[in-house]
Coordinates of C-alpha atoms and ligand atoms in Angstrom, one line a residue:
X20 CA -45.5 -7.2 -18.7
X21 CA -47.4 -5.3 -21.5
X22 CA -46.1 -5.4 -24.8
X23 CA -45.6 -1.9 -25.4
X24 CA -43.7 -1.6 -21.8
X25 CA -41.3 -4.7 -23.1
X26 CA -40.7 -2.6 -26.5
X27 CA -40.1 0.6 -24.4
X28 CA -37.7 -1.3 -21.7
X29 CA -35.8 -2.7 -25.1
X30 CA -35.1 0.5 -26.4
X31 CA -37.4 1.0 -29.4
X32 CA -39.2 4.4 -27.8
X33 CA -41.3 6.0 -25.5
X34 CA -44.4 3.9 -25.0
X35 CA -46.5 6.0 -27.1
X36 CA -43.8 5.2 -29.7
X37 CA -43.9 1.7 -28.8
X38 CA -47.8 1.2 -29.0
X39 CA -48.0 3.3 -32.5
X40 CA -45.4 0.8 -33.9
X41 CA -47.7 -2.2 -32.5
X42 CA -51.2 -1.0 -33.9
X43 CA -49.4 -0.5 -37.5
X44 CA -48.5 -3.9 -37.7
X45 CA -44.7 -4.2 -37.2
X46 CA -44.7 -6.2 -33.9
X47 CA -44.8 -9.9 -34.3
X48 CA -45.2 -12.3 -31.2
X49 CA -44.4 -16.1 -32.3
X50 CA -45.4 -15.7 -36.1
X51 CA -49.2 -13.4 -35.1
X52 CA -48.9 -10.5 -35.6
X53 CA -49.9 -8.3 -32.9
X54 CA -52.0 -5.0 -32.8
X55 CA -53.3 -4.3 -29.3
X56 CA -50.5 -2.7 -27.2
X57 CA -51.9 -4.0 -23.9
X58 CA -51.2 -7.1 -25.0
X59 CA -49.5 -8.9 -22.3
X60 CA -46.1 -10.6 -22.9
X61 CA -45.7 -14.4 -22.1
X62 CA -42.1 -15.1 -23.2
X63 CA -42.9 -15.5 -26.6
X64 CA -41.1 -14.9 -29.7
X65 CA -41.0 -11.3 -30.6
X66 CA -40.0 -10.0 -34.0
X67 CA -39.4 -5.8 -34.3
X68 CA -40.1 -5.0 -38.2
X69 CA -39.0 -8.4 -39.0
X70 CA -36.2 -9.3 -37.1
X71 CA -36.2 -11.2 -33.8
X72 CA -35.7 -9.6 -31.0
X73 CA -33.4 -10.5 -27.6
X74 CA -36.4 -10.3 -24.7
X75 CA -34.0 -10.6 -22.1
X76 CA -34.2 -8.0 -19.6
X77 CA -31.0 -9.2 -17.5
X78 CA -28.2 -8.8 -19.2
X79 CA -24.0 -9.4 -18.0
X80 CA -21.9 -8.9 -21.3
X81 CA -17.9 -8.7 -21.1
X82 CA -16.3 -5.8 -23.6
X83 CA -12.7 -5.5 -24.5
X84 CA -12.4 -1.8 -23.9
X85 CA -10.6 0.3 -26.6
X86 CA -8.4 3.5 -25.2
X87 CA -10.0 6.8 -25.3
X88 CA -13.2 5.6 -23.7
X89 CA -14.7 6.7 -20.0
X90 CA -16.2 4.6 -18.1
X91 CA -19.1 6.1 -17.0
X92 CA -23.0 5.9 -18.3
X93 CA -22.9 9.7 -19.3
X94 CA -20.1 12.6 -19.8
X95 CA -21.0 15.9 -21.6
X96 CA -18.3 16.1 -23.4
X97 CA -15.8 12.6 -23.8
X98 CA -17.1 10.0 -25.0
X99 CA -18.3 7.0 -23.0
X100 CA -18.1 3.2 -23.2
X101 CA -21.5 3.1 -24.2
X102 CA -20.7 4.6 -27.6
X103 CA -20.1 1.2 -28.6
X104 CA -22.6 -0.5 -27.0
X105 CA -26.4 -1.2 -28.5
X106 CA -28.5 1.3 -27.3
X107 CA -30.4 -1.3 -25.5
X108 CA -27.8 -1.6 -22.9
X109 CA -28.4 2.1 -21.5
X110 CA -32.0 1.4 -21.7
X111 CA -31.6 -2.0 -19.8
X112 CA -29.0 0.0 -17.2
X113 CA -26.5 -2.4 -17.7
X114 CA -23.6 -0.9 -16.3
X115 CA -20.2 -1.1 -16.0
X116 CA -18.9 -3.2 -13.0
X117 CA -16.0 -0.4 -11.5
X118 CA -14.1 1.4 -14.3
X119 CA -11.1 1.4 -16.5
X120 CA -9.1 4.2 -17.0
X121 CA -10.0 6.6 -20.3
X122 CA -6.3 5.0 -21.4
X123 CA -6.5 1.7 -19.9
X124 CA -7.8 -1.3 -22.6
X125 CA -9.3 -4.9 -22.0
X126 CA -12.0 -6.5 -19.8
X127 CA -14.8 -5.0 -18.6
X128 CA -17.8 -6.3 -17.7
X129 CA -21.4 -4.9 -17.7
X130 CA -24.7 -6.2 -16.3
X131 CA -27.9 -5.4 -15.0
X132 CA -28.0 -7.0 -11.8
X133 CA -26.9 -4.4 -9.3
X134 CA -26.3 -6.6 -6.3
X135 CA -23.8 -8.5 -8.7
X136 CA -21.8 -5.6 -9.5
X137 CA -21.8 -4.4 -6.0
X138 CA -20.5 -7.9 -4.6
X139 CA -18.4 -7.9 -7.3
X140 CA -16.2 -4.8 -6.8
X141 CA -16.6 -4.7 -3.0
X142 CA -13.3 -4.8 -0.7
X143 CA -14.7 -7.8 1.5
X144 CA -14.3 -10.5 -1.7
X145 CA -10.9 -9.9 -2.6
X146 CA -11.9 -10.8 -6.3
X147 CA -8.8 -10.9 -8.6
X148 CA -8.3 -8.8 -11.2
X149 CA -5.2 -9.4 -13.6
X150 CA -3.6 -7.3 -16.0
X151 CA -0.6 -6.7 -18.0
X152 CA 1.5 -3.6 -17.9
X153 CA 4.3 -2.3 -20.3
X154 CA 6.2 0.3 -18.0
X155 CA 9.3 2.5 -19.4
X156 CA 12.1 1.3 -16.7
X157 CA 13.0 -2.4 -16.3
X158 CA 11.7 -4.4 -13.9
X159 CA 13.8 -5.9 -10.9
X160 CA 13.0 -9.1 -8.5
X161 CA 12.4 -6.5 -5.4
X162 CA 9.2 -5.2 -7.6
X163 CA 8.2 -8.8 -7.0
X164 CA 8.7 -8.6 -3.2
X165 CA 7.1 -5.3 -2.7
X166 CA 4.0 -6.1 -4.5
X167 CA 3.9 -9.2 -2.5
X168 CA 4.5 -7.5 1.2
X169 CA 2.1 -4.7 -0.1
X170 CA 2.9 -1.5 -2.0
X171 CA 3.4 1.2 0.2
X172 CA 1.9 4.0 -2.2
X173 CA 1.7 7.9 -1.5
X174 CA -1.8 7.7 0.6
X175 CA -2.4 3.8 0.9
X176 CA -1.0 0.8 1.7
X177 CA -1.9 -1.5 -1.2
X178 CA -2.8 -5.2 -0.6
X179 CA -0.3 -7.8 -0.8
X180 CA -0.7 -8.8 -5.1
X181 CA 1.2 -10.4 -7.5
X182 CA 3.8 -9.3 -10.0
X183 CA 5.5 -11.8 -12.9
X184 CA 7.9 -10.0 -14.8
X185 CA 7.0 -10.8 -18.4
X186 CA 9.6 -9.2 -20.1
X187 CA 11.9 -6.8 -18.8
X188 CA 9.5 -4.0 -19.6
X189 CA 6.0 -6.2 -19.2
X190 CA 4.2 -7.1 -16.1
X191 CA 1.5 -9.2 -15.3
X192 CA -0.4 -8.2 -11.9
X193 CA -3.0 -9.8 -9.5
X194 CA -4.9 -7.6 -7.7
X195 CA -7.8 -8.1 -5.4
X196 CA -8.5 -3.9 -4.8
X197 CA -9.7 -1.7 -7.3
X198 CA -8.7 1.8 -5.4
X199 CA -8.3 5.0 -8.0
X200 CA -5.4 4.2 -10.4
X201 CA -4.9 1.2 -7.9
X202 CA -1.8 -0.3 -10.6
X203 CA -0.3 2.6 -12.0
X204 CA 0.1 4.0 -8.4
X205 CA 1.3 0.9 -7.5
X206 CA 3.7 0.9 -10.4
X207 CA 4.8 4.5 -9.7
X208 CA 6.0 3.5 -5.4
X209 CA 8.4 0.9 -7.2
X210 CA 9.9 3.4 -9.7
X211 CA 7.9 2.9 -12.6
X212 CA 5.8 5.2 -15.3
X213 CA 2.7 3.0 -17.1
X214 CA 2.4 3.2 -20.8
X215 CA 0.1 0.8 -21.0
X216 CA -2.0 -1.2 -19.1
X217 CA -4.7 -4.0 -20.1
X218 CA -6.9 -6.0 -17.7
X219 CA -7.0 -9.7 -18.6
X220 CA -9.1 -11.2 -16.6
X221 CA -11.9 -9.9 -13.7
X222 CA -12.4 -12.7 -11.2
X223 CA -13.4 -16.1 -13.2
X224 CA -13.8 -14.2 -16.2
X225 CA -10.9 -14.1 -19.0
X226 CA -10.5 -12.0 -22.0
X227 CA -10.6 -14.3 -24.8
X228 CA -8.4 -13.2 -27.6
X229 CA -11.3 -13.6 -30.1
X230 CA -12.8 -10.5 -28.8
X231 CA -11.3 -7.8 -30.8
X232 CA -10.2 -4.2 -29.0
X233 CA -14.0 -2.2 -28.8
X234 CA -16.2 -5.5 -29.3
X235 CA -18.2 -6.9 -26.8
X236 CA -20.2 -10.7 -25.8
X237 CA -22.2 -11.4 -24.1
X238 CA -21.0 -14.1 -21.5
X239 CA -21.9 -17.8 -21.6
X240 CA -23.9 -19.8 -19.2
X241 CA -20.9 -21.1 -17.7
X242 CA -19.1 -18.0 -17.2
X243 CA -22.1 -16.3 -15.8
X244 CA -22.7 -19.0 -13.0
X245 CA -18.7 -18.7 -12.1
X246 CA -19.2 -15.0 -11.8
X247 CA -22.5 -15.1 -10.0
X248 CA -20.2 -18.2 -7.4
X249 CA -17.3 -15.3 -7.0
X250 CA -19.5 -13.1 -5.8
X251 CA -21.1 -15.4 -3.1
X252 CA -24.7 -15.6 -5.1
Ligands
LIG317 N1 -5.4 0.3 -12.2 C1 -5.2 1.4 -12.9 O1 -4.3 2.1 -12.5 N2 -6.0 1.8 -13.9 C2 -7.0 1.0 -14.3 O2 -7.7 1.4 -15.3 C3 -7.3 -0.2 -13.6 C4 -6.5 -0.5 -12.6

């Protein structure tokens, strides 16, 4: 790939942008510095006005979702998970695998690789999703049973899933759907109102508590071969 296309793909402008910022000197390829914006681009080092640069153009990164944020690449007028995101994630069109709610908080992943997110959230590979709900009427053993027979919900039947009753108002839940509002509907058919909800873990990938509320990572080797395994590639 030509260097200015690499700088363009990575966010640092249009490619008449990109090749005005290589013939004044600022690119750097292992140590040269580089001034010809055909140059091609052999996995070198790259430095931007002095600082190195990530050259990777596929991306999967994990973020611990903050309330108040939609989970969508664009919205006119609310603000999007991307607001917190490097602008190099847009630009690489790393995008969310299926959504959170605007009030729902914890893990969701992003990446490039479109086939990956469409295994991922596809009905066929019942992958688990787990997360923890605080709801404002106690919860009762026959919760336990109905989410294990299959919630019978207004205009669905959900999947059989699991509920542990945490505390009398927490939940954890196992869920291998991700319908609209899949676990507050769920919630709702057994007599319960969410007030909050968090998801924990998305298939073999778990929310470390090191990531605070509206940071994200980027995932490890190990964790992005598991994910790449739970999705069948
Ligand atoms: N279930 C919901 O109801 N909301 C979410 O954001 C995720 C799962």
């Amino acid at each position: 790939m030509r260097l200015d296309a690499l700088l363009s793909r990575l966010g640092f402008g249009s490619r008449s942008e990109t090749q005005r910022l290589i013939r004044v000197g600022k690119v750097r390829l292992d140590g040269e510095t580089v001034t010809d914006p055909s140059r091609s681009f052999r996995e070198e080092k790259l430095f931007v006005n002095g600082a190195e640069t990530d050259t990777r153009l596929k991306r999967t990164i994990l973020m611990n979702k903050p309330k108040g944020l939609l989970t969508a690449a664009e919205d006119p007028r609310q603000e999007t998970v991307f607001s917190i995101l490097p602008r190099v994630y847009a630009k690489l069109s790393c995008m969310p695998v299926g959504r959170l709610d605007k009030d729902t908080t914890g893990a969701l992943l992003f990446t490039t690789d479109g086939e990956l997110a469409h295994r991922l959230i596809s009905p066929k590979r019942d992958i688990e999703k787990v997360y923890v709900a605080r709801v404002d009427t106690a919860l009762c053993p026959e919760d336990i049973e109905a989410f294990s027979k299959g919630v019978v919900c207004s205009d669905f039947t959900a999947k059989p899933a699991l509920l542990t009753i945490l505390e009398p108002h927490t939940a954890r839940i196992t869920v291998t759907e991700g319908k609209y509002h899949q676990v507050k509907r769920m919630l709702k058919a057994t007599g319960h109102e969410t007030l909050s909800l968090k998801r924990i873990r998305f298939g073999p990938i778990v929310l470390d508590e090191a990531l605070q509320e509206g940071s994200y990572r980027e995932l490890t080797e190990e964790e992005t071969a598991a994910l790449y395994r739970a999705a069948g590639m």
